[in-house]
CSV table of C-alpha atoms in Angstrom, one decimal:
chain,number,residue,atom,x,y,z
A,1,MET,CA,-16.1,11.9,-9.1
A,2,GLY,CA,-13.7,14.0,-11.1
A,3,GLU,CA,-14.2,14.3,-14.9
A,4,GLU,CA,-12.0,11.2,-15.4
A,5,GLY,CA,-14.2,9.2,-12.9
A,6,LEU,CA,-11.4,9.6,-10.3
A,7,LYS,CA,-11.4,9.9,-6.5
A,8,LEU,CA,-8.3,9.8,-4.3
A,9,LEU,CA,-8.6,8.7,-0.6
A,10,SER,CA,-5.9,10.7,1.1
A,11,PHE,CA,-4.5,12.2,4.3
A,12,TRP,CA,-2.9,15.6,4.0
A,13,SER,CA,0.4,14.8,5.8
A,14,SER,CA,1.0,11.3,4.3
A,15,PRO,CA,4.1,11.4,2.0
A,16,TYR,CA,2.6,8.4,0.1
A,17,ALA,CA,-0.7,10.2,-0.5
A,18,CYS,CA,1.3,13.2,-1.7
A,19,ARG,CA,3.1,11.0,-4.2
A,20,ALA,CA,-0.3,10.0,-5.7
A,21,ARG,CA,-1.6,13.6,-5.8
A,22,LEU,CA,1.6,14.7,-7.5
A,23,ALA,CA,1.3,12.0,-10.2
A,24,LEU,CA,-2.3,13.0,-10.9
A,25,ASP,CA,-1.4,16.6,-11.0
A,26,LEU,CA,1.5,16.0,-13.4
A,27,LYS,CA,-0.9,14.2,-15.7
A,28,GLY,CA,-3.3,17.1,-15.5
A,29,LEU,CA,-6.1,14.9,-14.3
A,30,ARG,CA,-9.1,16.2,-12.4
A,31,TYR,CA,-10.2,14.1,-9.4
A,32,ASP,CA,-12.2,14.3,-6.2
A,33,LEU,CA,-10.1,14.4,-3.1
A,34,GLN,CA,-11.5,12.7,0.0
A,35,GLU,CA,-9.5,13.4,3.2
A,36,GLU,CA,-9.6,10.4,5.6
A,37,ASP,CA,-9.7,10.6,9.4
A,38,LEU,CA,-7.0,8.0,10.0
A,39,PHE,CA,-6.8,8.3,13.8
A,40,ASN,CA,-10.5,8.2,14.7
A,41,ALA,CA,-12.8,6.9,12.1
A,42,LYS,CA,-11.7,5.6,8.7
A,43,SER,CA,-14.4,5.8,6.1
A,44,ALA,CA,-16.4,2.8,5.0
A,45,LEU,CA,-15.2,3.6,1.5
A,46,LEU,CA,-11.6,3.2,2.6
A,47,LEU,CA,-12.2,0.0,4.5
A,48,GLU,CA,-14.1,-1.4,1.5
A,49,SER,CA,-11.5,-0.2,-1.1
A,50,ASN,CA,-8.4,-1.5,0.8
A,51,PRO,CA,-9.6,-4.3,3.0
A,52,VAL,CA,-6.1,-5.8,3.3
A,53,HIS,CA,-4.1,-2.9,4.7
A,54,LYS,CA,-6.9,-0.4,5.3
A,55,LYS,CA,-4.4,2.4,4.4
A,56,ILE,CA,-4.3,5.4,2.1
A,57,PRO,CA,-3.7,6.3,-0.6
A,58,VAL,CA,-6.4,4.6,-2.6
A,59,LEU,CA,-7.3,5.8,-6.1
A,60,ILE,CA,-10.8,4.9,-7.2
A,61,HIS,CA,-11.3,4.9,-11.0
A,62,ASN,CA,-14.8,4.2,-12.2
A,63,GLY,CA,-15.5,2.1,-9.1
A,64,LYS,CA,-12.2,0.1,-9.2
A,65,ALA,CA,-9.7,0.6,-6.4
A,66,ILE,CA,-5.9,0.9,-6.9
A,67,CYS,CA,-3.8,0.8,-3.7
A,68,GLU,CA,-0.3,1.8,-2.7
A,69,SER,CA,1.3,5.0,-3.9
A,70,MET,CA,3.7,3.8,-6.6
A,71,ASN,CA,1.1,1.4,-8.0
A,72,ILE,CA,-1.1,4.4,-8.4
A,73,VAL,CA,1.7,6.3,-10.2
A,74,GLU,CA,2.2,3.4,-12.6
A,75,TYR,CA,-1.5,3.0,-13.2
A,76,VAL,CA,-2.1,6.6,-14.2
A,77,ASP,CA,1.0,6.5,-16.4
A,78,GLU,CA,-0.4,3.5,-18.2
A,79,VAL,CA,-4.0,4.7,-18.5
A,80,TRP,CA,-3.1,8.3,-19.5
A,81,PRO,CA,0.3,7.9,-21.1
A,82,ASP,CA,0.1,11.1,-23.2
A,83,ARG,CA,-1.5,13.4,-20.6
A,84,GLY,CA,0.4,16.3,-18.9
A,85,THR,CA,4.1,15.9,-19.0
A,86,GLY,CA,3.9,12.6,-20.8
A,87,PHE,CA,5.5,9.2,-19.8
A,88,LEU,CA,6.6,9.0,-16.1
A,89,LEU,CA,8.3,5.6,-16.7
A,90,PRO,CA,10.5,5.2,-19.9
A,91,ARG,CA,8.5,3.3,-22.5
A,92,ASP,CA,11.1,1.9,-24.9
A,93,ASP,CA,13.8,0.9,-22.4
A,94,ALA,CA,13.3,-2.1,-20.1
A,95,PHE,CA,16.6,-1.4,-18.3
A,96,ALA,CA,15.7,2.2,-17.6
A,97,ARG,CA,12.3,1.1,-16.2
A,98,ALA,CA,14.0,-1.5,-14.0
A,99,THR,CA,16.5,1.1,-12.8
A,100,ALA,CA,13.7,3.6,-12.0
A,101,ARG,CA,11.8,1.0,-10.0
A,102,PHE,CA,15.0,0.1,-8.1
A,103,TRP,CA,15.5,3.7,-7.1
A,104,ALA,CA,11.9,4.2,-6.2
A,105,ASP,CA,12.2,1.2,-3.8
A,106,PHE,CA,15.5,2.7,-2.5
A,107,PHE,CA,13.5,5.5,-0.8
A,108,LEU,CA,12.1,3.0,1.7
A,109,SER,CA,15.6,2.6,3.0
A,110,LEU,CA,16.1,6.3,3.3
A,111,THR,CA,12.8,6.8,5.0
A,112,ALA,CA,13.5,4.1,7.5
A,113,ALA,CA,16.9,5.4,8.3
A,114,SER,CA,15.7,9.0,8.8
A,115,PHE,CA,12.8,8.0,10.9
A,116,LYS,CA,15.0,5.7,13.1
A,117,ALA,CA,17.6,8.5,13.5
A,118,ALA,CA,14.9,11.0,14.5
A,119,ILE,CA,13.3,8.9,17.2
A,120,SER,CA,16.4,7.1,18.7
A,121,SER,CA,19.3,8.3,20.8
A,122,GLY,CA,23.0,7.6,21.5
A,123,GLU,CA,24.9,5.3,19.3
A,124,GLU,CA,21.8,3.9,17.6
A,125,LYS,CA,20.9,7.5,16.5
A,126,GLU,CA,24.4,8.1,15.2
A,127,ARG,CA,24.4,4.8,13.2
A,128,ALA,CA,21.0,5.6,11.7
A,129,ASN,CA,22.0,9.2,10.9
A,130,ASP,CA,25.2,7.9,9.2
A,131,GLU,CA,23.1,5.5,7.1
A,132,MET,CA,20.7,8.3,6.1
A,133,ILE,CA,23.7,10.5,5.0
A,134,GLN,CA,25.1,7.6,3.0
A,135,ASP,CA,21.7,7.1,1.3
A,136,MET,CA,21.6,10.8,0.4
A,137,VAL,CA,25.1,10.7,-1.1
A,138,ALA,CA,24.1,7.7,-3.2
A,139,LEU,CA,21.1,9.7,-4.5
A,140,GLU,CA,23.5,12.5,-5.4
A,141,ARG,CA,25.6,10.1,-7.5
A,142,PHE,CA,22.6,8.7,-9.2
A,143,LEU,CA,21.3,12.1,-10.0
A,144,GLU,CA,24.6,13.1,-11.4
A,145,SER,CA,24.5,10.0,-13.7
A,146,GLN,CA,21.1,11.2,-15.1
A,147,GLY,CA,22.5,14.4,-16.4
A,148,GLY,CA,19.5,16.7,-15.6
A,149,VAL,CA,17.9,18.7,-12.8
A,150,PHE,CA,15.5,15.9,-12.1
A,151,PHE,CA,16.0,12.1,-11.6
A,152,SER,CA,14.1,11.7,-14.9
A,153,GLY,CA,17.1,13.2,-16.7
A,154,SER,CA,15.1,16.2,-17.7
A,155,ASN,CA,15.7,19.8,-16.8
A,156,THR,CA,12.0,20.6,-16.9
A,157,SER,CA,9.8,17.7,-16.0
A,158,MET,CA,9.6,15.1,-13.2
A,159,GLY,CA,9.4,11.3,-13.7
A,160,PHE,CA,8.8,8.1,-11.8
A,161,VAL,CA,11.8,8.4,-9.5
A,162,ASP,CA,11.1,12.1,-8.8
A,163,ILE,CA,7.6,11.3,-7.7
A,164,ALA,CA,8.9,8.5,-5.4
A,165,ALA,CA,11.4,10.9,-3.8
A,166,SER,CA,9.1,13.9,-3.9
A,167,PHE,CA,8.4,13.9,-0.1
A,168,LEU,CA,12.1,14.5,0.7
A,169,PRO,CA,12.0,18.3,0.4
A,170,TRP,CA,9.3,18.5,3.1
A,171,TRP,CA,10.1,15.6,5.3
A,172,ILE,CA,13.9,15.8,5.6
A,173,PRO,CA,13.7,19.3,7.1
A,174,THR,CA,10.9,18.2,9.4
A,175,TYR,CA,12.8,15.1,10.7
A,176,THR,CA,16.0,17.2,10.9
A,177,GLU,CA,14.5,19.8,13.2
A,178,ILE,CA,12.6,17.3,15.3
A,179,GLY,CA,15.4,14.7,15.6
A,180,ARG,CA,18.4,17.1,15.5
A,181,LEU,CA,19.8,15.2,12.5
A,182,ARG,CA,22.9,15.8,10.5
A,183,VAL,CA,22.3,16.1,6.7
A,184,PRO,CA,24.8,16.7,3.9
A,185,GLY,CA,24.8,20.3,2.7
A,186,PRO,CA,25.1,21.9,-0.7
A,187,ASP,CA,28.9,21.4,-0.7
A,188,THR,CA,28.5,17.6,-0.4
A,189,CYS,CA,25.3,17.2,-2.4
A,190,PRO,CA,24.9,20.2,-4.7
A,191,LEU,CA,22.7,18.4,-7.3
A,192,LEU,CA,20.4,17.0,-4.6
A,193,HIS,CA,19.9,20.4,-3.1
A,194,ARG,CA,19.2,21.8,-6.6
A,195,TRP,CA,16.7,19.1,-7.2
A,196,ILE,CA,15.0,19.9,-3.8
A,197,ALA,CA,14.6,23.5,-4.8
A,198,ALA,CA,13.2,22.6,-8.2
A,199,VAL,CA,10.6,20.2,-6.7
A,200,LYS,CA,9.5,22.8,-4.1
A,201,ASP,CA,9.2,25.4,-6.9
A,202,SER,CA,7.1,23.1,-9.1
A,203,PRO,CA,3.6,24.3,-9.7
A,204,GLU,CA,2.3,20.7,-9.6
A,205,ALA,CA,4.1,19.9,-6.3
A,206,LYS,CA,2.9,23.0,-4.4
A,207,PRO,CA,-0.7,22.0,-4.0
A,208,ALA,CA,0.1,18.3,-3.5
A,209,PHE,CA,2.2,18.8,-0.4
A,210,PRO,CA,1.5,20.3,3.0
A,211,ASP,CA,2.6,23.6,4.4
A,212,GLN,CA,6.0,23.1,6.0
A,213,GLN,CA,5.1,24.7,9.4
A,214,GLU,CA,1.9,22.8,9.6
A,215,LEU,CA,3.7,19.5,8.8
A,216,LEU,CA,6.3,20.3,11.4
A,217,ASP,CA,3.8,21.0,14.1
A,218,PHE,CA,1.7,17.9,13.3
A,219,THR,CA,4.8,15.7,13.2
A,220,LYS,CA,6.1,16.9,16.5
A,221,VAL,CA,3.0,15.7,18.2
A,222,ARG,CA,3.0,12.3,16.4
A,223,PHE,CA,6.7,11.8,17.2
A,224,GLU,CA,6.1,12.3,20.9
A,225,ASP,CA,3.5,9.5,20.7
A,226,VAL,CA,5.8,7.2,18.9
A,227,LYS,CA,8.7,7.8,21.3
A,228,LYS,CA,6.4,7.0,24.2
A,229,ARG,CA,5.4,3.7,22.6
A,230,PHE,CA,9.0,2.8,21.8
A,231,ALA,CA,10.0,3.6,25.4
A,232,GLN,CA,7.4,1.1,26.8
């Protein structure tokens, strides 16, 4: 275990596992990283730690398992509130916490729309692509309301919503190339593109996320498998 008694069960290309890694890195926590073989043989530790869904990420802290990426983010924020960049969720504002959780959940909609647009065709693809663009424009408006480079409202440090969205700088280009998607450019979403650049340049994000080309190559293979299953 790491010095904090921490182990993260992960998979290198999972955006959800990357969220958990980013939260741990932002807090400056040392942890052991166990890469899982999700497609051939999940470890006994994973099956024991997450018997309901049998999925990563799972954070193990002193023998106790915490499952689901944003649960892990909240957990490390509560256990180590003053470590690293400080609070990830606002501490003294219930409305701000509720708002952050709303936008963290919002990324499920964007993820679903982008995935559907990437694997579908014809009118269905266009509808899903339009929905994805609308979601990204909504993010632009929320980011503008926050007044900073990051969704946290800060110009220097990421928060809860930034971690929830942190996979976008890597996965949107991947889905765009594979699925030939339309995305709003810097003229339409200048703040979102500035945020993407800031996240990719973050020293905490760089080790938490995969190499862009490796992710693209891996995802191309997985998408072909998914398309075959959908076609059956």
